[in-house]
Coordinates of C-alpha atoms in Angstrom, one line a residue:
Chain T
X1 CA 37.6 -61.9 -80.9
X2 CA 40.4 -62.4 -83.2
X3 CA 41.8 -65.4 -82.8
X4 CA 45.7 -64.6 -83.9
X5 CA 45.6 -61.4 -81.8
X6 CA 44.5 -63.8 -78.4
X7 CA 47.5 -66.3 -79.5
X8 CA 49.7 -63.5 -79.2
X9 CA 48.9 -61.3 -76.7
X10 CA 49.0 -64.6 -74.3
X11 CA 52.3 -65.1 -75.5
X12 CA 53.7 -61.9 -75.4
X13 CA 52.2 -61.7 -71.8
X14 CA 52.5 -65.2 -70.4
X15 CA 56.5 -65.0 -71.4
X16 CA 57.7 -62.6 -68.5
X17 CA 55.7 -64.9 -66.1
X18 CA 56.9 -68.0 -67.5
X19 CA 60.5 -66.7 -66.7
X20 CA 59.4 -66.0 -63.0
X21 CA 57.7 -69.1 -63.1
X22 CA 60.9 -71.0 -64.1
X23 CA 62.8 -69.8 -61.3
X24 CA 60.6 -71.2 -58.7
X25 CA 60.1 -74.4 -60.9
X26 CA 63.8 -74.9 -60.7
X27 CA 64.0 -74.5 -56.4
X28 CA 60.8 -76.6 -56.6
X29 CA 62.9 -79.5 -58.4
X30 CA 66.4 -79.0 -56.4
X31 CA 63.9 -79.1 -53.1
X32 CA 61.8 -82.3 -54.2
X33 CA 64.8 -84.0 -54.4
X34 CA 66.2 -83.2 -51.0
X35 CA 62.6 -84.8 -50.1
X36 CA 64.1 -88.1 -51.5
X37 CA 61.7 -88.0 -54.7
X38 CA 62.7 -89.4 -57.6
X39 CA 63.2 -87.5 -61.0
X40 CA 59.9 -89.1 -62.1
X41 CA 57.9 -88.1 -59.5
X42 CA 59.1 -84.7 -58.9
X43 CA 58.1 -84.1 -62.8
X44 CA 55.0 -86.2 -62.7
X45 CA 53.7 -84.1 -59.1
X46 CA 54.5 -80.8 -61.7
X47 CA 52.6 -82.6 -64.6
X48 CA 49.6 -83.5 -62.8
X49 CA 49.6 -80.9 -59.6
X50 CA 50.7 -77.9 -61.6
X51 CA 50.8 -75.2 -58.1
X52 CA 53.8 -74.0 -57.1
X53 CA 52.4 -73.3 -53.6
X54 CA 50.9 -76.9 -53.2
X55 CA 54.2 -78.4 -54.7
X56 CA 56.8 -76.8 -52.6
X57 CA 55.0 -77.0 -49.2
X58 CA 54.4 -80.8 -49.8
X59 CA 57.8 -81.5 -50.5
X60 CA 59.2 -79.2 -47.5
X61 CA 56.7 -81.1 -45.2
X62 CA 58.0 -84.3 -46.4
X63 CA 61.9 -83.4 -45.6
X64 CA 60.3 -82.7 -42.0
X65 CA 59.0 -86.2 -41.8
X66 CA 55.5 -84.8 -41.9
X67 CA 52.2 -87.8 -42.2
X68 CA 50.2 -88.0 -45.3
X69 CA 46.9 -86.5 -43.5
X70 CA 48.7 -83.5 -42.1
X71 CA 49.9 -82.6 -46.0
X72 CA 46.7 -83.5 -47.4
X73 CA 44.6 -81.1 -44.8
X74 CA 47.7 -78.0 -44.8
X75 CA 47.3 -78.4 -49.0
X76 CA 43.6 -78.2 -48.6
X77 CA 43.8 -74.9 -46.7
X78 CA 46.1 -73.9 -49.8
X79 CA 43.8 -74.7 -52.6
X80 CA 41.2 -72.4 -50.9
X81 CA 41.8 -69.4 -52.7
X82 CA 41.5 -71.5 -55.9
X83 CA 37.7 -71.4 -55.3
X84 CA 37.7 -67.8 -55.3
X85 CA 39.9 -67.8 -58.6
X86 CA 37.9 -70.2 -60.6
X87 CA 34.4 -68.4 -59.5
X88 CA 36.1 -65.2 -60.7
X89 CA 37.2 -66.5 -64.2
X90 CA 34.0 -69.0 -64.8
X91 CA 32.3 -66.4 -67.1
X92 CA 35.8 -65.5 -69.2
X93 CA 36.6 -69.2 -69.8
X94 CA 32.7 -70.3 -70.5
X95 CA 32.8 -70.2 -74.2
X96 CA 34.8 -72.9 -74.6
X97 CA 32.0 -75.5 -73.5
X98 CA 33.4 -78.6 -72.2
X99 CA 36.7 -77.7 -73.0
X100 CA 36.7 -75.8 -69.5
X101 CA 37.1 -78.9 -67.7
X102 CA 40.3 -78.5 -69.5
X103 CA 41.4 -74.9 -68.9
X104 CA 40.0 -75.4 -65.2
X105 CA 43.6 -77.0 -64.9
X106 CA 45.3 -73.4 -65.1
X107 CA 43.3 -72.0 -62.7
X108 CA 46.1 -70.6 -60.1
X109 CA 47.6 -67.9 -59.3
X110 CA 49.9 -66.3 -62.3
X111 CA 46.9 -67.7 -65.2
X112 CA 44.5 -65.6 -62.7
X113 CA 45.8 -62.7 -62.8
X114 CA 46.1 -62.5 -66.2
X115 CA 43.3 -64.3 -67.4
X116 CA 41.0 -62.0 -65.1
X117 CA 43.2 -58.5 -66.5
X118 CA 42.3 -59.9 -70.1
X119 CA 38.7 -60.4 -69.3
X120 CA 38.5 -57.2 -68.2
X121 CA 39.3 -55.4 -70.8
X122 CA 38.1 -57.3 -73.9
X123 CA 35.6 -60.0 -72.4
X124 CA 35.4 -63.8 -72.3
X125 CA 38.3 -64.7 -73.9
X126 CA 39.2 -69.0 -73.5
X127 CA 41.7 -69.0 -76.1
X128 CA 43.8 -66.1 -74.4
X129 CA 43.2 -68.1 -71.3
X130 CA 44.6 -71.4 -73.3
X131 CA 47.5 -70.2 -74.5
X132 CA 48.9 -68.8 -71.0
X133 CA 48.2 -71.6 -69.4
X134 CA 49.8 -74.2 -71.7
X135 CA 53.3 -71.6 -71.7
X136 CA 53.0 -71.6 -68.0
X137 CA 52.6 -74.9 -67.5
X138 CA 55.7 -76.0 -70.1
X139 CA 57.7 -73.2 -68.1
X140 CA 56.8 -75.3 -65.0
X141 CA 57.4 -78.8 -66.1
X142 CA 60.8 -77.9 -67.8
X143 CA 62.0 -75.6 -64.7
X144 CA 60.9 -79.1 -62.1
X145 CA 62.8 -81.4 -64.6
X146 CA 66.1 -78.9 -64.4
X147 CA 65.9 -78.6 -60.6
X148 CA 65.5 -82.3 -59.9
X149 CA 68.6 -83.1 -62.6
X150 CA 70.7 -80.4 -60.3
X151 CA 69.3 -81.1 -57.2
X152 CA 70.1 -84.8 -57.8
X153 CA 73.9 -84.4 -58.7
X154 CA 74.8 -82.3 -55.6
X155 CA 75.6 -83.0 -51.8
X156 CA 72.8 -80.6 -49.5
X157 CA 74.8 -79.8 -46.7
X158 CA 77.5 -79.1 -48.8
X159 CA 75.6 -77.1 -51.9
X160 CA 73.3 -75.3 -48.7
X161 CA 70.1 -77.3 -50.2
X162 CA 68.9 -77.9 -47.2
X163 CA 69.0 -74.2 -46.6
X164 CA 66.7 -73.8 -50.0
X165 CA 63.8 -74.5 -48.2
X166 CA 63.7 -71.5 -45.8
X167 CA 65.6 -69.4 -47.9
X168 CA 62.6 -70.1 -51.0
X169 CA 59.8 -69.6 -48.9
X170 CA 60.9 -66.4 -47.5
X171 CA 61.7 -65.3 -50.8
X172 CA 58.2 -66.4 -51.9
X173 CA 56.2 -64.6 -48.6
X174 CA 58.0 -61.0 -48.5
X175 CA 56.5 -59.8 -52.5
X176 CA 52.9 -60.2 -50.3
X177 CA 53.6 -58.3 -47.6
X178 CA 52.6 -54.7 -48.0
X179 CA 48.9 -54.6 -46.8
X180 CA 48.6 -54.6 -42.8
X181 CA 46.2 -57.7 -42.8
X182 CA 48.7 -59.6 -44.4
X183 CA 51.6 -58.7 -42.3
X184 CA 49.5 -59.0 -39.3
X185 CA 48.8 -62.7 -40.3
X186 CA 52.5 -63.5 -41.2
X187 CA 53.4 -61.9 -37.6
X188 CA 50.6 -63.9 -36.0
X189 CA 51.8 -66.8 -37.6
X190 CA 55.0 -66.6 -36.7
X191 CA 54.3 -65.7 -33.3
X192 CA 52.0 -69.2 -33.0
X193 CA 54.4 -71.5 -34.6
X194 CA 56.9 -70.5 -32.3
X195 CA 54.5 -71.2 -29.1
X196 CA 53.6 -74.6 -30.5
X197 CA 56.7 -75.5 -31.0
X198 CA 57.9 -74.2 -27.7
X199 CA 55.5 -76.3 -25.7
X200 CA 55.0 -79.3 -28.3
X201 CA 58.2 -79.2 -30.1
X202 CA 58.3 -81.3 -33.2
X203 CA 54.6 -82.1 -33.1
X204 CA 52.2 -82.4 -36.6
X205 CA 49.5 -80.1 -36.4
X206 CA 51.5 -76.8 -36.0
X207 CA 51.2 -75.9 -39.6
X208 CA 47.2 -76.6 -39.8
X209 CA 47.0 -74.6 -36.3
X210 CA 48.6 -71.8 -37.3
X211 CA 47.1 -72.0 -41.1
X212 CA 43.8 -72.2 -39.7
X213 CA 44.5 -69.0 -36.4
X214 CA 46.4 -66.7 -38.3
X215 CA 44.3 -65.3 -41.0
X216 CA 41.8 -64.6 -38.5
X217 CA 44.4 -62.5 -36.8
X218 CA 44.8 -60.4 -40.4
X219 CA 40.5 -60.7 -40.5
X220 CA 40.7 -59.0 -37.1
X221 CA 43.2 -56.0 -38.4
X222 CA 41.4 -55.5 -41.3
X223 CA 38.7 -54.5 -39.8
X224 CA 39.8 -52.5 -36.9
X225 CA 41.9 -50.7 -40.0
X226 CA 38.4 -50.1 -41.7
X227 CA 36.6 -49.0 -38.6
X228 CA 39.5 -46.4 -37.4
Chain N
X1 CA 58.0 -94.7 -53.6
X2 CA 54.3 -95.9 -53.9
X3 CA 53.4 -93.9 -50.9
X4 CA 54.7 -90.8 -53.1
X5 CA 52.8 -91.6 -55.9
X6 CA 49.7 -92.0 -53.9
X7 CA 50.4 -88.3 -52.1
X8 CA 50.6 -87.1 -55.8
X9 CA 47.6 -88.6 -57.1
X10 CA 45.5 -87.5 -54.0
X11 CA 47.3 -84.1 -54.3
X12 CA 46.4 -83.5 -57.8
X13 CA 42.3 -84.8 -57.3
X14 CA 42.7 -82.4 -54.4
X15 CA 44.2 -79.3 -56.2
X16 CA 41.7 -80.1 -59.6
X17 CA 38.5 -79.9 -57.7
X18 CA 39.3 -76.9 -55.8
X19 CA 39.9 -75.4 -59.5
X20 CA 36.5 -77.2 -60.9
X21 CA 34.4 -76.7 -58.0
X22 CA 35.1 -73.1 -58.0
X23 CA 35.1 -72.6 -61.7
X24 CA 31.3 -74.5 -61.9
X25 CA 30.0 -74.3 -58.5
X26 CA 30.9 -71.2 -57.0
X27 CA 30.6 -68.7 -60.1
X28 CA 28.3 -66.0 -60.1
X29 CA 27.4 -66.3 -55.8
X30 CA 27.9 -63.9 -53.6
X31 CA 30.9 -64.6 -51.0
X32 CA 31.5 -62.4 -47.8
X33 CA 34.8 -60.1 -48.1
X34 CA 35.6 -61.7 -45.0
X35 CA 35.4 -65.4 -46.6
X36 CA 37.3 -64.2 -49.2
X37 CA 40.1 -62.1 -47.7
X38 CA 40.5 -65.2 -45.1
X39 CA 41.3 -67.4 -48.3
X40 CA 44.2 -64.7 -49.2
X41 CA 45.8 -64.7 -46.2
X42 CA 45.9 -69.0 -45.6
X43 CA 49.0 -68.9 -47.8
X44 CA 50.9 -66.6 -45.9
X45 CA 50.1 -68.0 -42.8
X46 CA 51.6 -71.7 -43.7
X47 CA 54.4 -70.4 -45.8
X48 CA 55.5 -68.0 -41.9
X49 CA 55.2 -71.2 -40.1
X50 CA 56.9 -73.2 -42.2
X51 CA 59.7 -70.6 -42.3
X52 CA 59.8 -70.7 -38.2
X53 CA 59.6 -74.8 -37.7
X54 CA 62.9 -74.3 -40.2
X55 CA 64.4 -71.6 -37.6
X56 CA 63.8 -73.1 -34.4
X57 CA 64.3 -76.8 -34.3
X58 CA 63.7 -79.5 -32.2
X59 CA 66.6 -81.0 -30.5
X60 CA 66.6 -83.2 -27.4
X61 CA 62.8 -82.4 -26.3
X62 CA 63.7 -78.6 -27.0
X63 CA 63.9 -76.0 -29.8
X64 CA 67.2 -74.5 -30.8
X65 CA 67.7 -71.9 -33.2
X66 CA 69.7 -72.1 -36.1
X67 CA 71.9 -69.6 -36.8
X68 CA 72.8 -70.8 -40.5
X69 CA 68.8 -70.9 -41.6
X70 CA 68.5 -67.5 -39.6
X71 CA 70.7 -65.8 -41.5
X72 CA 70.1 -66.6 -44.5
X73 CA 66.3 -65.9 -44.3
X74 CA 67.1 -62.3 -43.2
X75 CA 69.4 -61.5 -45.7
X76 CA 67.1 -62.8 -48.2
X77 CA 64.6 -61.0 -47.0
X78 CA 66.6 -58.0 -47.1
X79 CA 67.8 -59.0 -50.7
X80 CA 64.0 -59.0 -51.5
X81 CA 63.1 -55.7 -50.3
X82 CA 66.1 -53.8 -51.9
X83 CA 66.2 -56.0 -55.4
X84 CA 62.5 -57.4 -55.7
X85 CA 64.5 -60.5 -57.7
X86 CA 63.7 -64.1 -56.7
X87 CA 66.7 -66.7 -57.9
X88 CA 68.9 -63.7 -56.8
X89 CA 67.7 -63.9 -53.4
X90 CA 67.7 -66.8 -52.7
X91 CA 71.4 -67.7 -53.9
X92 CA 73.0 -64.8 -52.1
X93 CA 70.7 -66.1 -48.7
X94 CA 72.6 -69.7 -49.4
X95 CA 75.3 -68.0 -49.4
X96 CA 75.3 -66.5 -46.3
X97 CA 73.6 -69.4 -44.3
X98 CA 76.5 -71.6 -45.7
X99 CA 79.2 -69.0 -44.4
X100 CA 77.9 -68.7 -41.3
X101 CA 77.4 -72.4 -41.3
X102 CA 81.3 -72.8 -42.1
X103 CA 82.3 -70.2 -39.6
X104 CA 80.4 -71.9 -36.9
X105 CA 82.2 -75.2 -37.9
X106 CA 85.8 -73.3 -37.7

């Protein structure tokens, strides 16, 4: 593989991404700092977390007063698709030896798709796989480091921060939802949140229920979509 | 401030071996569709509820809706469908929230 072609191409490609990526790096920075964190730690959770998803649902919990174990369990449940990701892109990153302890960092959603499209079509390819990491991941740190100097400077209730949060997520969820499953689960979901908080209002373990119930709810549609 | 940077330690271990385990552990078995379209759909489900425990609140031992946060996640999700533009979206579903925020204040 030529080496000057893969620096390229995952430059050329990774830039459009890296755009997108800035945009939710930016609410990700205005939000952690509604969450009380402080400009170093909402830049050092996007230096050594690097996942949007993880990220913005830890610091949205946190505004809601939510325990350490509850975060730690609902950001499990979040990272699981990142087994299916890395088992998917283990043979297109194994060339580069030890150096994919490295590159195993990138392993999320935007590098993923991608790094698995690249794969495809031209084999294992590390340094492709490098170079859109690294612009992703500067895309992300700069993006947090913006957000939190904004977020910082302004008054939430005045600004509508403290609107972000609902406003970014649903923003985040509706690109998703155009297979049945999925809606299915998002319904279910929204359906069991509102019961448990209903008849436990304010309690911890709403998010983990519903996390844990209402993909089996888009399992169960899948299949009765299959069978009919 | 410690108890931050202990979430964001724990978080990143967390986050790296579900990249590492998967990358030299799971590669090259076989995993049921089902397994695997359950681990799609996780993230939608948390990201709905977390939407709804913003909507409905709870005040005095009850939930309450809030018209502000309801509004402005409808119009962004309206927003979304037409434009299919994020930053967009969101600011004009601040907006809204906000104005019907300062209405309700009137």
């Amino acid at each position: 593989m030529d080496e000057k072609k893969s620096v390229r191409s995952g430059l050329i490609e990774a830039l459009p991404l890296a755009i997108a990526i800035a945009a939710y790096g930016l609410s990700y920075g205005v939000l952690a700092s509604q969450a009380k964190f402080g400009l170093a730690e909402t830049v050092g959770m996007s230096l050594l977390v690097f996942s949007g998803s993880v990220q913005m649902v830890t610091v949205a919990m946190l505004a809601a007063d939510a325990n350490l174990t509850n975060i730690l369990f609902t950001t499990v449940l979040l990272n699981l698709r990142n087994l299916l990701y890395g088992a998917a892109l283990a043979q297109g990153i194994a060339p580069a030896g030890k150096w994919r302890w490295l590159l195993s960092f990138g392993v999320t959603d935007e590098p993923f798709v991608l790094g698995s499209a690249r794969f495809k079509r031209y084999g294992p390819d590390p340094l492709y796989y490098a170079i859109v990491t690294g612009t992703l991941y500067l895309a992300w740190i700069i993006s947090s480091l913006s957000g939190a100097l904004i977020g910082n400077r302004m008054d939430p209730q005045q600004w509508g921060l403290d609107l972000a949060f609902p406003v970014t997520f649903m923003a985040l969820l509706i690109p998703g939802l155009k297979e049945n499953p999925v809606i299915a689960t998002a319904l279910s979901a929204a359906v069991i949140a509102v019961v448990l908080e209903y008849f436990f209002s304010g309690n911890n373990f709403t998010l983990i229920l519903t996390g844990v119930l209402s993909p089996l709810i888009g399992l169960y549609v899948k299949r009765r979509f299959r069978h009919d | 401030m410690i108890r931050n940077w202990l979430l964001i330690g724990l978080l990143a271990a967390s986050t790296y071996l579900s990249r590492i385990i998967g990358l030299e552990l799971m590669a090259g078995r076989k995993m049921s569709p089902a397994l695997r379209s359950y681990f799609h759909y996780v993230p939608v489900g948390i990201i709905s509820a977390l939407i709804i425990k913003q909507i409905f609140v709870p005040t005095d031992g009850r939930i309450v809706i809030s018209l502000p946060v309801l509004v402005a996640c409808f119009i962004t999700f309206v927003a979304m469908k037409m434009f299919k533009m994020f930053l967009p979206s969101v600011v004009v579903g601040v907006i809204c929230g906000l104005f019907i925020r300062y209405l309700l204040n009137a």
